[in-house]
Amino acid sequence: MIKRRLLEFGVICLVLTWVPWGVLGVLGVNPDEGAGSLVFALAASGPSLAALVMWLRYRERRRVVRWSLVWPVAAVVLGALPPLVASALMGDLPALPDHAASVISGAGGVLGAAAYTFLAGPVSEEFGWRGYVQPRLREYFGPLGTTVVLGAAWGVWHLPLYFLNATGQHDDGLFTQEGLTFFLELFPLTFVMLFVSERLRGGVPAAILLHAAWNLTEELVPPLGQGVWLEFLVLTAVAAALLPSWTAVRRDRRVAA
C-alpha cells in the first residue's frame, strides 16, 4: 500500500509541477513577471500540494513534532554552516556585508527576503518531501537508503528548471560544476534534513527552517565559484559527523527492546 501511495504522490507531484513549468517554457513566458510568476510559484508548490491531496484523500495521520530549542538551533546552524565555511575558506567573508545588503535590497527589504526565503522552496516543498515521502521511505530503506532515494527524486524534480529561462538553475547550466554540485549536494542535505526532522523530531518545521537557512545563506554570501566544491565537501562532512549519532540511537533502541 505504501509503495502504491508513494507512486501516486510522485505522479501527482510531477503533473502539478512539470506540466505548468513545461507550458511556461514552451510559450517562452518569463516566470518572474505577471501571470508567469503566479503559475511558476504554484507549480513550485507541487510537492506540498501533492502531500495535501494525499492527506485529504486517505486521511492519514501526520507525525508529531517535539517542540524544543534543540532542533530550531540545529536546523539554522546546520543549514547555514556549509555556505559560510566555504565562503570563509575562499576568503570572501569581508565582501559578505555589501553583497548581503544588495541581495536584501533587491528582495524588497528584510521582510521581503524572509518571506521569499521561506515560501520559495521550504514551504512549497517540505510538506511533500519531508512530511509525506520521507517517513514512508524510512519504513523500507532506513536512513541511508532513504537519503539516496529521496535525494535522487528531489534532484529529478528540479530538472525542468535548467530549461526554463530566468531561473537560477538555467543561469548556472546543467552541465557545469554548479549544476553537478547542485545535484550532489542534495544527498548529504537530504540526510541532514532527515536528522533534524526525525532524529531530533523537529518534523516538517525543522526541515523548512533548515532549507530556509541553507537558501538564505547561499544567497547572502558572495558567489562561491570554485568554492561550490568546498561547500559540497563541508556539507558531506557535516552529514558524516551526524551519522554516528543516528547509529547510536538505533543501537540503544535495539538493546532496550
CSV table of C-alpha atoms in Angstrom, one decimal:
chain,number,residue,atom,x,y,z
A,1,MET,CA,0.0,0.0,0.0
A,2,ILE,CA,2.8,2.4,0.9
A,3,LYS,CA,4.6,1.8,-2.4
A,4,ARG,CA,1.4,2.5,-4.3
A,5,ARG,CA,0.7,5.7,-2.4
A,6,LEU,CA,4.3,6.9,-3.0
A,7,LEU,CA,3.9,6.2,-6.7
A,8,GLU,CA,0.6,8.1,-6.6
A,9,PHE,CA,2.2,11.0,-4.8
A,10,GLY,CA,5.0,11.1,-7.4
A,11,VAL,CA,2.6,11.2,-10.3
A,12,ILE,CA,0.5,14.0,-8.8
A,13,CYS,CA,3.6,15.9,-7.8
A,14,LEU,CA,5.2,15.8,-11.3
A,15,VAL,CA,1.9,16.7,-13.0
A,16,LEU,CA,1.4,19.7,-10.8
A,17,THR,CA,5.0,20.8,-11.3
A,18,TRP,CA,6.3,19.7,-14.7
A,19,VAL,CA,3.2,20.4,-16.7
A,20,PRO,CA,3.0,24.1,-15.8
A,21,TRP,CA,6.8,24.6,-16.0
A,22,GLY,CA,6.7,22.9,-19.4
A,23,VAL,CA,4.0,25.2,-20.6
A,24,LEU,CA,5.9,28.3,-19.4
A,25,GLY,CA,9.0,27.0,-21.2
A,26,VAL,CA,7.2,26.2,-24.5
A,27,LEU,CA,5.4,29.6,-24.5
A,28,GLY,CA,8.6,31.5,-23.5
A,29,VAL,CA,6.8,33.2,-20.6
A,30,ASN,CA,9.1,34.9,-18.1
A,31,PRO,CA,8.5,33.1,-14.7
A,32,ASP,CA,9.5,36.3,-12.9
A,33,GLU,CA,6.8,38.6,-14.3
A,34,GLY,CA,3.0,38.9,-14.2
A,35,ALA,CA,0.9,35.7,-14.5
A,36,GLY,CA,4.0,33.7,-15.3
A,37,SER,CA,5.3,34.3,-11.7
A,38,LEU,CA,2.0,33.0,-10.3
A,39,VAL,CA,2.0,29.9,-12.4
A,40,PHE,CA,5.6,29.3,-11.6
A,41,ALA,CA,5.0,29.6,-7.8
A,42,LEU,CA,2.0,27.3,-7.9
A,43,ALA,CA,4.0,24.7,-9.9
A,44,ALA,CA,6.9,25.0,-7.5
A,45,SER,CA,4.5,24.1,-4.7
A,46,GLY,CA,3.8,20.7,-6.4
A,47,PRO,CA,5.4,18.6,-3.6
A,48,SER,CA,3.5,20.2,-0.8
A,49,LEU,CA,0.2,20.3,-2.8
A,50,ALA,CA,0.6,16.6,-3.7
A,51,ALA,CA,1.0,15.9,0.0
A,52,LEU,CA,-2.1,17.8,0.7
A,53,VAL,CA,-4.0,15.8,-1.9
A,54,MET,CA,-2.8,12.5,-0.4
A,55,TRP,CA,-3.6,13.6,3.2
A,56,LEU,CA,-7.1,14.7,2.2
A,57,ARG,CA,-7.7,11.5,0.2
A,58,TYR,CA,-6.5,8.9,2.6
A,59,ARG,CA,-6.9,10.8,6.0
A,60,GLU,CA,-3.5,9.6,7.1
A,61,ARG,CA,-2.2,10.6,10.5
A,62,ARG,CA,0.7,13.1,10.4
A,63,ARG,CA,3.9,12.8,12.5
A,64,VAL,CA,4.0,14.6,15.9
A,65,VAL,CA,6.6,17.4,16.3
A,66,ARG,CA,8.5,17.5,19.6
A,67,TRP,CA,8.8,21.2,20.4
A,68,SER,CA,12.1,22.2,21.9
A,69,LEU,CA,15.0,24.6,21.4
A,70,VAL,CA,17.3,21.9,20.1
A,71,TRP,CA,16.1,21.4,16.6
A,72,PRO,CA,15.5,25.0,15.6
A,73,VAL,CA,19.1,25.9,16.6
A,74,ALA,CA,20.4,22.8,14.9
A,75,ALA,CA,18.4,23.4,11.8
A,76,VAL,CA,19.7,27.0,11.4
A,77,VAL,CA,23.3,26.2,12.2
A,78,LEU,CA,23.5,23.1,10.0
A,79,GLY,CA,21.8,24.9,7.1
A,80,ALA,CA,24.0,28.0,7.3
A,81,LEU,CA,27.3,26.3,8.1
A,82,PRO,CA,28.4,24.9,4.8
A,83,PRO,CA,28.0,28.0,2.7
A,84,LEU,CA,29.6,30.2,5.4
A,85,VAL,CA,32.6,27.9,5.9
A,86,ALA,CA,33.1,27.6,2.1
A,87,SER,CA,32.9,31.4,1.8
A,88,ALA,CA,35.4,31.8,4.6
A,89,LEU,CA,37.8,29.3,3.1
A,90,MET,CA,37.6,31.2,-0.2
A,91,GLY,CA,38.4,34.5,1.7
A,92,ASP,CA,35.1,36.1,0.6
A,93,LEU,CA,33.7,36.9,4.1
A,94,PRO,CA,34.9,40.6,4.0
A,95,ALA,CA,32.6,41.1,1.0
A,96,LEU,CA,29.6,39.5,2.7
A,97,PRO,CA,28.0,42.6,4.2
A,98,ASP,CA,27.9,44.6,1.0
A,99,HIS,CA,26.7,41.6,-1.0
A,100,ALA,CA,24.1,40.7,1.6
A,101,ALA,CA,22.8,44.2,1.7
A,102,SER,CA,22.4,44.2,-2.1
A,103,VAL,CA,20.5,40.9,-2.0
A,104,ILE,CA,18.2,42.1,0.7
A,105,SER,CA,17.5,45.4,-1.0
A,106,GLY,CA,16.7,43.6,-4.3
A,107,ALA,CA,14.2,41.4,-2.4
A,108,GLY,CA,12.3,44.4,-1.1
A,109,GLY,CA,13.9,44.6,2.3
A,110,VAL,CA,14.3,42.2,5.2
A,111,LEU,CA,10.7,41.2,5.3
A,112,GLY,CA,10.6,40.6,1.6
A,113,ALA,CA,13.8,38.5,1.7
A,114,ALA,CA,12.4,36.5,4.7
A,115,ALA,CA,9.1,35.8,3.0
A,116,TYR,CA,10.7,34.8,-0.3
A,117,THR,CA,13.2,32.6,1.6
A,118,PHE,CA,10.6,30.6,3.4
A,119,LEU,CA,8.0,30.3,0.6
A,120,ALA,CA,10.3,29.7,-2.4
A,121,GLY,CA,11.4,26.1,-1.6
A,122,PRO,CA,11.0,25.4,2.1
A,123,VAL,CA,7.2,25.8,2.5
A,124,SER,CA,6.4,24.9,-1.1
A,125,GLU,CA,8.3,21.6,-1.0
A,126,GLU,CA,8.9,20.3,2.5
A,127,PHE,CA,5.4,19.2,3.4
A,128,GLY,CA,5.8,16.8,0.5
A,129,TRP,CA,9.5,15.7,0.7
A,130,ARG,CA,10.0,15.5,4.4
A,131,GLY,CA,6.3,15.5,5.6
A,132,TYR,CA,4.9,12.8,3.3
A,133,VAL,CA,7.6,10.9,1.3
A,134,GLN,CA,10.5,10.7,3.9
A,135,PRO,CA,8.7,8.8,6.7
A,136,ARG,CA,7.2,6.3,4.3
A,137,LEU,CA,10.5,5.6,2.6
A,138,ARG,CA,12.1,5.1,6.0
A,139,GLU,CA,9.8,2.1,6.6
A,140,TYR,CA,11.5,0.3,3.7
A,141,PHE,CA,15.1,1.7,3.3
A,142,GLY,CA,16.3,3.0,6.6
A,143,PRO,CA,18.2,6.3,6.9
A,144,LEU,CA,20.9,5.8,4.2
A,145,GLY,CA,18.6,4.2,1.7
A,146,THR,CA,16.0,6.9,2.2
A,147,THR,CA,18.7,9.5,1.7
A,148,VAL,CA,19.7,8.0,-1.7
A,149,VAL,CA,16.1,7.5,-3.0
A,150,LEU,CA,14.7,10.8,-1.8
A,151,GLY,CA,17.8,12.8,-2.8
A,152,ALA,CA,17.6,11.3,-6.3
A,153,ALA,CA,13.8,12.1,-6.5
A,154,TRP,CA,14.4,15.6,-5.3
A,155,GLY,CA,17.0,16.2,-7.9
A,156,VAL,CA,14.9,14.8,-10.8
A,157,TRP,CA,12.0,17.1,-9.7
A,158,HIS,CA,14.3,20.1,-10.3
A,159,LEU,CA,15.4,19.1,-13.8
A,160,PRO,CA,12.9,21.3,-15.8
A,161,LEU,CA,14.3,24.4,-14.1
A,162,TYR,CA,17.5,24.0,-16.1
A,163,PHE,CA,15.5,24.5,-19.3
A,164,LEU,CA,13.3,27.4,-18.0
A,165,ASN,CA,14.6,30.9,-18.6
A,166,ALA,CA,15.2,33.3,-15.8
A,167,THR,CA,15.7,30.6,-13.1
A,168,GLY,CA,18.9,30.2,-11.1
A,169,GLN,CA,19.3,26.7,-12.4
A,170,HIS,CA,19.1,27.9,-16.0
A,171,ASP,CA,21.7,30.6,-15.3
A,172,ASP,CA,24.0,28.0,-13.8
A,173,GLY,CA,23.6,25.5,-16.5
A,174,LEU,CA,23.0,21.7,-16.2
A,175,PHE,CA,26.4,20.5,-17.5
A,176,THR,CA,28.6,22.8,-15.3
A,177,GLN,CA,30.3,22.5,-11.9
A,178,GLU,CA,27.4,24.4,-10.4
A,179,GLY,CA,24.9,22.0,-12.0
A,180,LEU,CA,26.9,19.0,-10.9
A,181,THR,CA,27.4,20.1,-7.3
A,182,PHE,CA,23.7,21.1,-7.0
A,183,PHE,CA,22.7,17.5,-7.6
A,184,LEU,CA,25.5,16.1,-5.5
A,185,GLU,CA,24.7,18.3,-2.5
A,186,LEU,CA,21.1,17.1,-2.4
A,187,PHE,CA,22.2,13.8,-1.0
A,188,PRO,CA,24.0,14.9,2.1
A,189,LEU,CA,21.5,17.7,2.5
A,190,THR,CA,18.7,15.1,2.5
A,191,PHE,CA,20.4,13.2,5.3
A,192,VAL,CA,20.9,16.4,7.4
A,193,MET,CA,17.2,17.2,6.9
A,194,LEU,CA,16.4,13.6,7.9
A,195,PHE,CA,18.4,14.1,11.0
A,196,VAL,CA,16.7,17.3,12.2
A,197,SER,CA,13.2,16.2,11.2
A,198,GLU,CA,13.3,12.6,12.6
A,199,ARG,CA,16.3,12.1,14.9
A,200,LEU,CA,15.6,15.4,16.6
A,201,ARG,CA,11.9,15.1,16.0
A,202,GLY,CA,11.5,18.6,14.5
A,203,GLY,CA,9.4,17.2,11.7
A,204,VAL,CA,8.4,19.4,8.8
A,205,PRO,CA,9.1,22.7,10.7
A,206,ALA,CA,12.7,21.7,11.2
A,207,ALA,CA,13.1,20.8,7.5
A,208,ILE,CA,11.6,24.1,6.5
A,209,LEU,CA,13.9,26.0,8.8
A,210,LEU,CA,17.0,24.2,7.6
A,211,HIS,CA,16.0,24.6,4.0
A,212,ALA,CA,15.4,28.3,4.5
A,213,ALA,CA,18.7,28.7,6.4
A,214,TRP,CA,20.6,27.0,3.5
A,215,ASN,CA,18.9,29.0,0.7
A,216,LEU,CA,19.2,32.4,2.5
A,217,THR,CA,22.9,31.8,3.4
A,218,GLU,CA,23.7,30.8,-0.2
A,219,GLU,CA,22.1,34.0,-1.4
A,220,LEU,CA,23.8,36.3,1.2
A,221,VAL,CA,27.4,35.0,0.7
A,222,PRO,CA,29.2,36.2,-2.4
A,223,PRO,CA,29.1,33.8,-5.4
A,224,LEU,CA,31.3,30.8,-4.5
A,225,GLY,CA,32.6,30.0,-8.0
A,226,GLN,CA,35.1,27.1,-7.5
A,227,GLY,CA,34.1,27.2,-3.8
A,228,VAL,CA,31.0,25.2,-4.6
A,229,TRP,CA,33.2,22.1,-4.2
A,230,LEU,CA,34.3,23.3,-0.8
A,231,GLU,CA,30.6,23.8,0.1
A,232,PHE,CA,29.8,20.2,-1.0
A,233,LEU,CA,32.7,18.8,1.0
A,234,VAL,CA,31.7,20.7,4.2
A,235,LEU,CA,28.1,19.6,3.8
A,236,THR,CA,29.2,16.0,3.3
A,237,ALA,CA,31.4,16.2,6.4
A,238,VAL,CA,28.5,17.5,8.4
A,239,ALA,CA,26.3,14.6,7.3
A,240,ALA,CA,29.1,12.1,8.0
A,241,ALA,CA,29.5,13.6,11.5
A,242,LEU,CA,25.8,13.2,12.2
A,243,LEU,CA,25.7,9.5,11.1
A,244,PRO,CA,27.2,8.0,14.3
A,245,SER,CA,24.6,9.8,16.5
A,246,TRP,CA,21.8,8.2,14.5
A,247,THR,CA,23.5,4.8,14.6
A,248,ALA,CA,24.0,5.0,18.4
A,249,VAL,CA,20.3,5.8,18.9
A,250,ARG,CA,19.2,2.8,16.7
A,251,ARG,CA,21.6,0.5,18.7
A,252,ASP,CA,20.3,1.8,22.0
A,253,ARG,CA,16.7,1.1,20.9
A,254,ARG,CA,17.6,-2.5,19.9
A,255,VAL,CA,19.2,-3.1,23.3
A,256,ALA,CA,16.2,-1.6,25.1
A,257,ALA,CA,13.9,-3.9,23.2
